[in-house]
PDB file of C-alpha atoms in Angstrom:
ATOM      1  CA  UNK A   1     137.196 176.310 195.551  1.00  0.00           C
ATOM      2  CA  UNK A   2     140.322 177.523 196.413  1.00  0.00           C
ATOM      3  CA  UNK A   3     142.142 175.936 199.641  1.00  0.00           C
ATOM      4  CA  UNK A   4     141.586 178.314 201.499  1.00  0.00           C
ATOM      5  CA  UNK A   5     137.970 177.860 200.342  1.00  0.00           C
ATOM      6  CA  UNK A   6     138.178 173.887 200.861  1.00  0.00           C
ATOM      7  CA  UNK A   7     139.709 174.490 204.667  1.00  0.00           C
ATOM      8  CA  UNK A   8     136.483 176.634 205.372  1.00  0.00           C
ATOM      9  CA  UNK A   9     133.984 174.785 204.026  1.00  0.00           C
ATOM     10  CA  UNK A  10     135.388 171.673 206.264  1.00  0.00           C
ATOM     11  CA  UNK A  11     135.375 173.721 209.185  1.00  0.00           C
ATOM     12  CA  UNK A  12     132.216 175.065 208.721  1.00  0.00           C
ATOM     13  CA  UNK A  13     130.706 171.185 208.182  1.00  0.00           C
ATOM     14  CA  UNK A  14     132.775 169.958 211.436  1.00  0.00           C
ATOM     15  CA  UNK A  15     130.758 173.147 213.308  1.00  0.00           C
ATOM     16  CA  UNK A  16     127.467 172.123 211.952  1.00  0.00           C
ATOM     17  CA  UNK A  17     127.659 168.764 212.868  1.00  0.00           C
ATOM     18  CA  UNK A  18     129.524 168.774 216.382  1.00  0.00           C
ATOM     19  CA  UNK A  19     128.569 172.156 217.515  1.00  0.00           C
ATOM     20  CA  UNK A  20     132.275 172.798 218.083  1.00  0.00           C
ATOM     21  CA  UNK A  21     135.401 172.202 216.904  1.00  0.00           C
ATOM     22  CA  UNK A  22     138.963 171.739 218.614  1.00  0.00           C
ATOM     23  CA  UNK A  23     141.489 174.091 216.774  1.00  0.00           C
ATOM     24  CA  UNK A  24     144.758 171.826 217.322  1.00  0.00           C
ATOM     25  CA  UNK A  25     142.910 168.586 216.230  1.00  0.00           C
ATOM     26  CA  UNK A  26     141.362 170.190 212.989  1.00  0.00           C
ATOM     27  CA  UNK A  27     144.710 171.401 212.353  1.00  0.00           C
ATOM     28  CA  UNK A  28     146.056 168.080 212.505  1.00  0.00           C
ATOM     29  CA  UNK A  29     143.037 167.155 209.984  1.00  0.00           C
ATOM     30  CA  UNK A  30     144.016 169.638 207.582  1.00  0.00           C
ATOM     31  CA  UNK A  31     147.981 169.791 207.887  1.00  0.00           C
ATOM     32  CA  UNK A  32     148.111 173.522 208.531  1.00  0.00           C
ATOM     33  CA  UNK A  33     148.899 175.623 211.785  1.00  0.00           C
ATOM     34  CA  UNK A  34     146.863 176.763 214.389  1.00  0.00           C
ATOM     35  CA  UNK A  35     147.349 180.139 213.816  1.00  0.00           C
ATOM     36  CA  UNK A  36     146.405 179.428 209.527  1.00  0.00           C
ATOM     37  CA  UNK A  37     143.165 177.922 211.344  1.00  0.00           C
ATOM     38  CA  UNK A  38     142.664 181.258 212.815  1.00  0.00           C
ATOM     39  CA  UNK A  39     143.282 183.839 209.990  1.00  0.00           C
ATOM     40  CA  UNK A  40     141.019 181.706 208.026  1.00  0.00           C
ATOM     41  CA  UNK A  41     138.105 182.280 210.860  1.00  0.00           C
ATOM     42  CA  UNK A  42     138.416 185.598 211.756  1.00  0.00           C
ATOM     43  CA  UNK A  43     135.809 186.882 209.850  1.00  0.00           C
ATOM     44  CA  UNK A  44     133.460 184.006 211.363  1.00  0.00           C
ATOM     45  CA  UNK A  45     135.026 185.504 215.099  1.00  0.00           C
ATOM     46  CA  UNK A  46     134.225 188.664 213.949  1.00  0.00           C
ATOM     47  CA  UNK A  47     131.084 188.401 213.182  1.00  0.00           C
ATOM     48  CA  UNK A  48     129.695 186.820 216.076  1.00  0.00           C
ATOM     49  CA  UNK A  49     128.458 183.617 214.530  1.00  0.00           C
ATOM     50  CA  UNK A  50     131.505 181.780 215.663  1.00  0.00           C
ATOM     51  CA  UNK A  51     133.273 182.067 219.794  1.00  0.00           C
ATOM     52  CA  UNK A  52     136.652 181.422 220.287  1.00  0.00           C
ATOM     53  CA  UNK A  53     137.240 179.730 223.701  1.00  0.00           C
ATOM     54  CA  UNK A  54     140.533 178.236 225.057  1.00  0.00           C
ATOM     55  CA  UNK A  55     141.545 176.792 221.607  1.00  0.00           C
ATOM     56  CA  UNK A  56     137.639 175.791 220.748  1.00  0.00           C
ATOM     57  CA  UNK A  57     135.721 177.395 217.867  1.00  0.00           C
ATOM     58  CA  UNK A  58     132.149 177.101 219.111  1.00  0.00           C
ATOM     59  CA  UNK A  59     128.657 178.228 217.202  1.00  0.00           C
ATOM     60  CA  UNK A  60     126.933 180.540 218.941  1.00  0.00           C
ATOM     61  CA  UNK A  61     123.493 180.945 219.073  1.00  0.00           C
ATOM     62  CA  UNK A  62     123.036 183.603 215.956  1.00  0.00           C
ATOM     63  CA  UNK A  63     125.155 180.680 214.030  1.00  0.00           C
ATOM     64  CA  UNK A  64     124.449 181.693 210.528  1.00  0.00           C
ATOM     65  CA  UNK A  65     126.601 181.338 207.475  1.00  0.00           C
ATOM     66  CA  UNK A  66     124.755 184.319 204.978  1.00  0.00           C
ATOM     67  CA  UNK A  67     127.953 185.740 205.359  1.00  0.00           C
ATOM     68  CA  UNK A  68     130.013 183.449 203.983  1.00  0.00           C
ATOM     69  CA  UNK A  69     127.965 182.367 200.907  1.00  0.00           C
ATOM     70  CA  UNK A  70     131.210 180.631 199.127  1.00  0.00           C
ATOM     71  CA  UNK A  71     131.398 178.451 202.087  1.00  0.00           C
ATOM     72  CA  UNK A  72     127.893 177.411 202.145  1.00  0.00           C
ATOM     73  CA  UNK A  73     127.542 177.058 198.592  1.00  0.00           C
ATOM     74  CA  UNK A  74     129.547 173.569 199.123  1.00  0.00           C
ATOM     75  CA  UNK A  75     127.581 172.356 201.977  1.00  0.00           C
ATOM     76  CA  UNK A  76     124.930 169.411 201.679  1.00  0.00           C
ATOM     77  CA  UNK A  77     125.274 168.997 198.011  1.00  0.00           C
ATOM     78  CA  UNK A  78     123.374 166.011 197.802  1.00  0.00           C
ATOM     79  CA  UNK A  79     120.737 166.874 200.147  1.00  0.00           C
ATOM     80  CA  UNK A  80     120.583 170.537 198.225  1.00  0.00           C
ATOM     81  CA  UNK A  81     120.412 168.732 195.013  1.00  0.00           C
ATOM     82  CA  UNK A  82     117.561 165.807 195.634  1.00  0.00           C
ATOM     83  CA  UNK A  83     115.530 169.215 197.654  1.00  0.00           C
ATOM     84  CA  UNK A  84     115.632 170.354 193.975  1.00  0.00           C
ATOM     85  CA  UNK A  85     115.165 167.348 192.278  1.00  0.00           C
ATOM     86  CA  UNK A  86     111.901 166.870 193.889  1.00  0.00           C
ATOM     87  CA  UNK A  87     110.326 169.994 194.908  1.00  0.00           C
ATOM     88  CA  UNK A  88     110.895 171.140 190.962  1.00  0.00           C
ATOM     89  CA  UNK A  89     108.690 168.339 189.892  1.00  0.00           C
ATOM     90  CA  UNK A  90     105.507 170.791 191.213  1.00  0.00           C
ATOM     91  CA  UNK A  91     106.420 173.236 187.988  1.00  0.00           C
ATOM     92  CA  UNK A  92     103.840 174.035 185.403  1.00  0.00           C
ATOM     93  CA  UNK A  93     104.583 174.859 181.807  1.00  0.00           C
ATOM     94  CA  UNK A  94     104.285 179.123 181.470  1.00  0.00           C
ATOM     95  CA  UNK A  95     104.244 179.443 185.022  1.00  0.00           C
ATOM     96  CA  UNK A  96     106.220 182.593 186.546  1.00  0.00           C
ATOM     97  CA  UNK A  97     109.016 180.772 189.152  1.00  0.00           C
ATOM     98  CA  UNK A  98     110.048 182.832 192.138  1.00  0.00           C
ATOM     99  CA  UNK A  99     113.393 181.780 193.351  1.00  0.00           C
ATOM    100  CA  UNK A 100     114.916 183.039 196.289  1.00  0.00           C
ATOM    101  CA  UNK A 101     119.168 183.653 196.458  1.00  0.00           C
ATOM    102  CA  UNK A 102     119.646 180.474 198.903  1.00  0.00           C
ATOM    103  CA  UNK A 103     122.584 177.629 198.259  1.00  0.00           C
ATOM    104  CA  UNK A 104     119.645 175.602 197.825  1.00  0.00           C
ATOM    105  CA  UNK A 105     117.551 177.098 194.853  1.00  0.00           C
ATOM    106  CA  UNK A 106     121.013 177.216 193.431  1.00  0.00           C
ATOM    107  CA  UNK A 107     121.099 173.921 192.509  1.00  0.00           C
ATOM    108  CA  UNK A 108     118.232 174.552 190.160  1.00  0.00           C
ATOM    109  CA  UNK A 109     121.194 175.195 187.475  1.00  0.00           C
ATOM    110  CA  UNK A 110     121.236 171.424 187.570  1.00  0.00           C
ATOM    111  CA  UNK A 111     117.911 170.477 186.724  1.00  0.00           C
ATOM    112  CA  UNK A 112     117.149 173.253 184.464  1.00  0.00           C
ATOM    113  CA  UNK A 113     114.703 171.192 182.377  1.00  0.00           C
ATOM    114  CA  UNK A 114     111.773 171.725 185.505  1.00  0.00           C
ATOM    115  CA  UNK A 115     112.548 175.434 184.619  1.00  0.00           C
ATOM    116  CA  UNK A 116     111.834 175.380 180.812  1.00  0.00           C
ATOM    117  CA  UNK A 117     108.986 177.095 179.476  1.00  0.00           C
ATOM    118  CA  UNK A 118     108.621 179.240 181.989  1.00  0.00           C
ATOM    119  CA  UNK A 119     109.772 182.761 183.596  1.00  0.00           C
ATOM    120  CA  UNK A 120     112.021 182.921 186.350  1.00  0.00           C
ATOM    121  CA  UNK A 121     112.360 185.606 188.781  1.00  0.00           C
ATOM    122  CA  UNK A 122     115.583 186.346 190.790  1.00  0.00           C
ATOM    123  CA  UNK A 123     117.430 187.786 193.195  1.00  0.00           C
ATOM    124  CA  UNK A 124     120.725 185.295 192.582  1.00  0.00           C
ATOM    125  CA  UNK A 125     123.267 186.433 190.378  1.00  0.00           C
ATOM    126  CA  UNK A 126     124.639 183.105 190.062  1.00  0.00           C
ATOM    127  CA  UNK A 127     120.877 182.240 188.981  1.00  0.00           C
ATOM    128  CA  UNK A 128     120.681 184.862 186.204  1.00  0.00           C
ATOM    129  CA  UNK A 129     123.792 184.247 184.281  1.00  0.00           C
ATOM    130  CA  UNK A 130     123.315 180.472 184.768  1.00  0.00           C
ATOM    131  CA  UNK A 131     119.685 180.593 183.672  1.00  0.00           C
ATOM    132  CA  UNK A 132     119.570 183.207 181.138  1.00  0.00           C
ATOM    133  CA  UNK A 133     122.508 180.769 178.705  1.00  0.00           C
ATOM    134  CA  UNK A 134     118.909 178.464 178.393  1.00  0.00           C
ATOM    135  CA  UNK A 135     116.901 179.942 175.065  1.00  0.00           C
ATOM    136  CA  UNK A 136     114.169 177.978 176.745  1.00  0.00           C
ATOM    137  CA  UNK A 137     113.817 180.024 180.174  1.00  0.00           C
ATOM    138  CA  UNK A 138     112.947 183.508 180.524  1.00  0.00           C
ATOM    139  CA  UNK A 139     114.435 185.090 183.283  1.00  0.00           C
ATOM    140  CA  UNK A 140     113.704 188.284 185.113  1.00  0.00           C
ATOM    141  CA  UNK A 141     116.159 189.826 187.276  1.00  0.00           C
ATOM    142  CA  UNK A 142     114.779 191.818 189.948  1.00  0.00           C
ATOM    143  CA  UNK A 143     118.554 194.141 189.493  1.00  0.00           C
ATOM    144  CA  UNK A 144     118.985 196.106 192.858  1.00  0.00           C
ATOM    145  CA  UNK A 145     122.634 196.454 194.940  1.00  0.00           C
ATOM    146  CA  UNK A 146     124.558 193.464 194.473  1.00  0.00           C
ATOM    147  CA  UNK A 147     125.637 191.742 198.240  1.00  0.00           C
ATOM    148  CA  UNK A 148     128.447 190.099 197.548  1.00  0.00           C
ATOM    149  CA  UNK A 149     128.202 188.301 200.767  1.00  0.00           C
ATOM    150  CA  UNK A 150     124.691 186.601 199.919  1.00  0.00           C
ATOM    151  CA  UNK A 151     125.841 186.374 196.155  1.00  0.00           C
ATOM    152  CA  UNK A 152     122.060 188.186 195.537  1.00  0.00           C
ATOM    153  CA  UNK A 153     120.842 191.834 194.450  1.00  0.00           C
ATOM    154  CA  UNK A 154     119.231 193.445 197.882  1.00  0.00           C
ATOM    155  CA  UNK A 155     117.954 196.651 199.007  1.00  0.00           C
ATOM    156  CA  UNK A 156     115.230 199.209 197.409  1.00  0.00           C
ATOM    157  CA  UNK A 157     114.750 198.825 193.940  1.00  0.00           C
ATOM    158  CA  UNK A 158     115.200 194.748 194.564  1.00  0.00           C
ATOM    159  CA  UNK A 159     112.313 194.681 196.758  1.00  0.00           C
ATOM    160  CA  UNK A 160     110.374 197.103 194.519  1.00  0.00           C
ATOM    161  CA  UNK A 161     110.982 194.790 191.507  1.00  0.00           C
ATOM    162  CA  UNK A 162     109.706 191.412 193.441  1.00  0.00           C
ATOM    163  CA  UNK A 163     106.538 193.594 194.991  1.00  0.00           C
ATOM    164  CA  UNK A 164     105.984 194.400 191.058  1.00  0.00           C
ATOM    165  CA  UNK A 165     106.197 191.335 189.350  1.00  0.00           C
ATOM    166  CA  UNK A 166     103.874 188.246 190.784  1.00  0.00           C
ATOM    167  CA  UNK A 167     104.328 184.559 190.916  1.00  0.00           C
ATOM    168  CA  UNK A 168     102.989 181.264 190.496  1.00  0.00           C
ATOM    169  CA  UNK A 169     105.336 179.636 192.499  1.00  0.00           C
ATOM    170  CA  UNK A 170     107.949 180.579 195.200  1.00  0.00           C
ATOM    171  CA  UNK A 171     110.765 177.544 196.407  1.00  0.00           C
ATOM    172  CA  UNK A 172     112.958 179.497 199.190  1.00  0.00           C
ATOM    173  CA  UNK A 173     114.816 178.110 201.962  1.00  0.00           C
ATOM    174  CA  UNK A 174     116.935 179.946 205.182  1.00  0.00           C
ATOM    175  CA  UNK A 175     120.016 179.059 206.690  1.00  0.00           C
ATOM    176  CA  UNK A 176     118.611 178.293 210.210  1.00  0.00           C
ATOM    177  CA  UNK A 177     115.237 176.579 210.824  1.00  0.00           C
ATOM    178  CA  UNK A 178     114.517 175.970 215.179  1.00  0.00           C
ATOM    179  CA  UNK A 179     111.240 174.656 215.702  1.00  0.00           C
ATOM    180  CA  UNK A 180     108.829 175.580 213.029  1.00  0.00           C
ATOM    181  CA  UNK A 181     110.176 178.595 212.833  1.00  0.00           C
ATOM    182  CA  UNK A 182     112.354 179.868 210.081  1.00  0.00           C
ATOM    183  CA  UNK A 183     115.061 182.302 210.759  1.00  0.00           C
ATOM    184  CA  UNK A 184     117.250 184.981 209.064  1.00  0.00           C
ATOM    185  CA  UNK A 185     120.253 187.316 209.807  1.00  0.00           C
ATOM    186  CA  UNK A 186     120.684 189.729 207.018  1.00  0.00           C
ATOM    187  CA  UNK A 187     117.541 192.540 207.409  1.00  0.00           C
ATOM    188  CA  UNK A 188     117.979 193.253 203.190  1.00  0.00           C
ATOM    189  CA  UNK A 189     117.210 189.177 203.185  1.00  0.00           C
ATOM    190  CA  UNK A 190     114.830 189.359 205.179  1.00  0.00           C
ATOM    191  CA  UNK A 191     112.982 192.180 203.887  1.00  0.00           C
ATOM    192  CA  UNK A 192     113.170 190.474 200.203  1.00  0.00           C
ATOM    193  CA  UNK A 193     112.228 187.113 201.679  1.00  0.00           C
ATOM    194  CA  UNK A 194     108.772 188.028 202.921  1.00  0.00           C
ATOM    195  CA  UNK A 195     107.462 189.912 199.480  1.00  0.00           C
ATOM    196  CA  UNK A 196     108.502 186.855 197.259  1.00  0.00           C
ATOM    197  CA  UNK A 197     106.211 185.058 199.952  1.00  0.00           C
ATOM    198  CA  UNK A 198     103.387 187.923 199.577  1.00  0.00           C
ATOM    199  CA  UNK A 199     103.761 187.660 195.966  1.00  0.00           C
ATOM    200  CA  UNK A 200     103.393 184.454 195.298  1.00  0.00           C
ATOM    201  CA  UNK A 201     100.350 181.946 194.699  1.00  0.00           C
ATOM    202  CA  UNK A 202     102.330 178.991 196.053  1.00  0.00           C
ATOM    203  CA  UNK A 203     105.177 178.710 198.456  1.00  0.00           C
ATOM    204  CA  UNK A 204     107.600 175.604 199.094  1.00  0.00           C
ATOM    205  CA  UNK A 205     110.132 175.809 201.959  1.00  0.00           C
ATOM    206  CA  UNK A 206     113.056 173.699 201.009  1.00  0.00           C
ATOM    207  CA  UNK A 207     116.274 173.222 203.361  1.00  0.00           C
ATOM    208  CA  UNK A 208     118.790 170.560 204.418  1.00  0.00           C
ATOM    209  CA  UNK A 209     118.972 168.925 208.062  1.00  0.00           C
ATOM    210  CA  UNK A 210     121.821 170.529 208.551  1.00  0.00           C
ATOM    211  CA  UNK A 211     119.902 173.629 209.089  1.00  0.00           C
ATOM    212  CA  UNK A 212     117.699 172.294 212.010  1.00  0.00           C
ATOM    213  CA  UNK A 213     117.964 173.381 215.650  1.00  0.00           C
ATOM    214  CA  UNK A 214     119.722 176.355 214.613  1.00  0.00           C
ATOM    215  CA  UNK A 215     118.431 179.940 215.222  1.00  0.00           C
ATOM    216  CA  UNK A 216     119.332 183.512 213.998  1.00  0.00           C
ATOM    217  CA  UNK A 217     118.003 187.106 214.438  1.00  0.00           C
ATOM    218  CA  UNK A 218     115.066 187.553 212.422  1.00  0.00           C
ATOM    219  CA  UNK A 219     111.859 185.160 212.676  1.00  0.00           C
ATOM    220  CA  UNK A 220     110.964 184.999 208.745  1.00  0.00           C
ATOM    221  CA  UNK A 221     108.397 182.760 208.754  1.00  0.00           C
ATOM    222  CA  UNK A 222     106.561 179.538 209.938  1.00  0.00           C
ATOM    223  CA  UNK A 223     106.584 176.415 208.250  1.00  0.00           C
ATOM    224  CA  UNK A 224     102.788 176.465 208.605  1.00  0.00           C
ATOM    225  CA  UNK A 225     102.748 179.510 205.715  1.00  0.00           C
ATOM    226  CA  UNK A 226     104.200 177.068 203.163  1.00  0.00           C
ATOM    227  CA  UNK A 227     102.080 174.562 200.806  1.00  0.00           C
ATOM    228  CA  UNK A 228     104.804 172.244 201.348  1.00  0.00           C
ATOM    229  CA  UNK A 229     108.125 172.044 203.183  1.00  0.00           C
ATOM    230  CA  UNK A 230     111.035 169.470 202.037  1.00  0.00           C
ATOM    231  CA  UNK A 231     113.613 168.474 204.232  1.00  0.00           C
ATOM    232  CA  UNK A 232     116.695 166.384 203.116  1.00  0.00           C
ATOM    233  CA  UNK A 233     119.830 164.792 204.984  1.00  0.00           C
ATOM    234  CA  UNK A 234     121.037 161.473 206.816  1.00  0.00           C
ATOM    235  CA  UNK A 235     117.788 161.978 209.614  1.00  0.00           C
ATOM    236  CA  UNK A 236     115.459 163.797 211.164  1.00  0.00           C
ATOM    237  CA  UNK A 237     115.545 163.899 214.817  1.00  0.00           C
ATOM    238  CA  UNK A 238     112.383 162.532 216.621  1.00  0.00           C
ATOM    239  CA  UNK A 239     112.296 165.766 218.589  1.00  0.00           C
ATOM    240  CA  UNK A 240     111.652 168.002 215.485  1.00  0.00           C
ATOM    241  CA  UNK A 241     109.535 165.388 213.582  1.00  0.00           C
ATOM    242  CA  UNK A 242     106.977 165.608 216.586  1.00  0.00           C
ATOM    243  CA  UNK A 243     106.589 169.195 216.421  1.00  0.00           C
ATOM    244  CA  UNK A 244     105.941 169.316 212.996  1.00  0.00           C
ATOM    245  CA  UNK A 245     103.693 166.658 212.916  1.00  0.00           C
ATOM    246  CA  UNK A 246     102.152 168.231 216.169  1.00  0.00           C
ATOM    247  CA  UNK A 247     101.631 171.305 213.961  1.00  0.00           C
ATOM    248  CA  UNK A 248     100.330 169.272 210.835  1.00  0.00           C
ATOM    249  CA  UNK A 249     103.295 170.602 208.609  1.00  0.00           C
ATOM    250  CA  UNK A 250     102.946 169.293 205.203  1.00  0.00           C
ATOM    251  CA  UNK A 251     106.591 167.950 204.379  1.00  0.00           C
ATOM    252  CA  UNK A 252     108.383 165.439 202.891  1.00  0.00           C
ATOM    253  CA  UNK A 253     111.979 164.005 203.913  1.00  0.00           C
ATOM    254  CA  UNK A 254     114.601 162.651 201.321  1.00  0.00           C
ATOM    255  CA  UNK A 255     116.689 160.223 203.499  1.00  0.00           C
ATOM    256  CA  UNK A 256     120.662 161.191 201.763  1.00  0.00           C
ATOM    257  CA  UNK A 257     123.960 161.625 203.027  1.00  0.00           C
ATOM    258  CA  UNK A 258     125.318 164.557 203.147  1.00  0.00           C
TER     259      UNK A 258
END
């Protein structure tokens, strides 16, 4: 990351965490100016996932950081990581893999070993060139209009591609998860989202707790419609654990820090 980069993805954390940050004290933090605090989150402002009020930076309640994939991709790397570490232990030899363009599925350029001897399909770009250096793993790219915001291919021919080519097994996650409900803010994710769950045999939801409580636009999905859901961070509150449970979600928590 650059520092630029760096400065964003600690502002970003600081949001997720607090709900709110105070611009004058997180410049303090990070040695810079208010007004360097500022250019570096106008494009959050401008969006509308961020508010600006008398020298706060606030979530609001579309929070959602597809926009800023860079920033996200440094987020809850060690709850990202053991969601991977664990959830990639359900692969089969010669099964077709379905992985969705999230931070989290990501991190299956660590543990590449689930992955061989098998086909991948993907949306990711950082997936396909990462993937297709292994001999061992066949990877399809689903091609499509690259979003350079997601980091993924989107759009028509990307959604004709995943409707085309069936799989064994889907992991996926979302960047905001409020109940059991799974959210999404991006339409072209969205729309790719729900075929690689129609297409699929199974589906495991995989996300960090950072994620929790949080809502967006679009409702994607339930956790109910997965085989499995993983969850990974410091805690789960007792407030989500009872609705889940309530609901007879099938999940597993990884206790980590973030």
């Amino acid at each position: 990351m650059d520092i630029k980069e760096q400065r964003l993805s600690f502002i970003v954390n600081e949001i997720i965490t607090n709900g709110q940050v105070d611009i004058k004290s997180i410049a303090k933090k990070l040695n810079v100016s208010q007004m360097t605090i500022y250019r570096d989150v106008d494009d959050f402002i401008s969006s509308g996932v961020v508010r600006k009020e008398k020298g706060v930076l606030k979530s609001s309640d579309s929070f959602s950081l597809e926009y800023f994939h860079d920033v996200r991709a440094n987020l809850s790397l060690n709850a990202k990581n053991k969601l991977v570490e664990e959830a990639g232990k359900l692969i089969k030899p010669n099964s077709i893999v379905a992985l969705d363009d999230s931070t989290t599925c990501i991190q299956f350029l660590n543990f590449q070993n689930y992955l061989e001897g098998t086909t991948v399909i993907t949306n990711s770009f950082k997936l396909v060139m990462g993937l297709s250096r292994n001999p061992n793993i066949k990877v399809i790219s689903v091609g499509g209009r690259f979003q350079k915001t997601t980091g993924s291919f989107v759009g028509l021919i990307t959604e004709n591609t995943i409707s085309q080519v069936p799989s064994n097994i889907l992991f996926m996650s979302s960047t905001s998860l409020d109940g059991t409900k799974l959210y999404t803010h991006d339409e072209d994710v969205f729309r790719f989202k729900s075929l690689f769950m129609q297409n699929t045999d199974q589906k495991y939801y995989l996300v960090d707790s950072s994620k929790i409580g949080k809502k967006s636009l679009n409702i994607q999905a339930d956790l109910n419609e997965f085989d499995k859901c993983f969850f990974a961070g410091p805690k789960l509150e007792s407030h989500f654990l009872s609705k889940i449970q309530k609901k007879k979600i099938n999940y597993e928590f990884f206790k980590v820090k973030n």
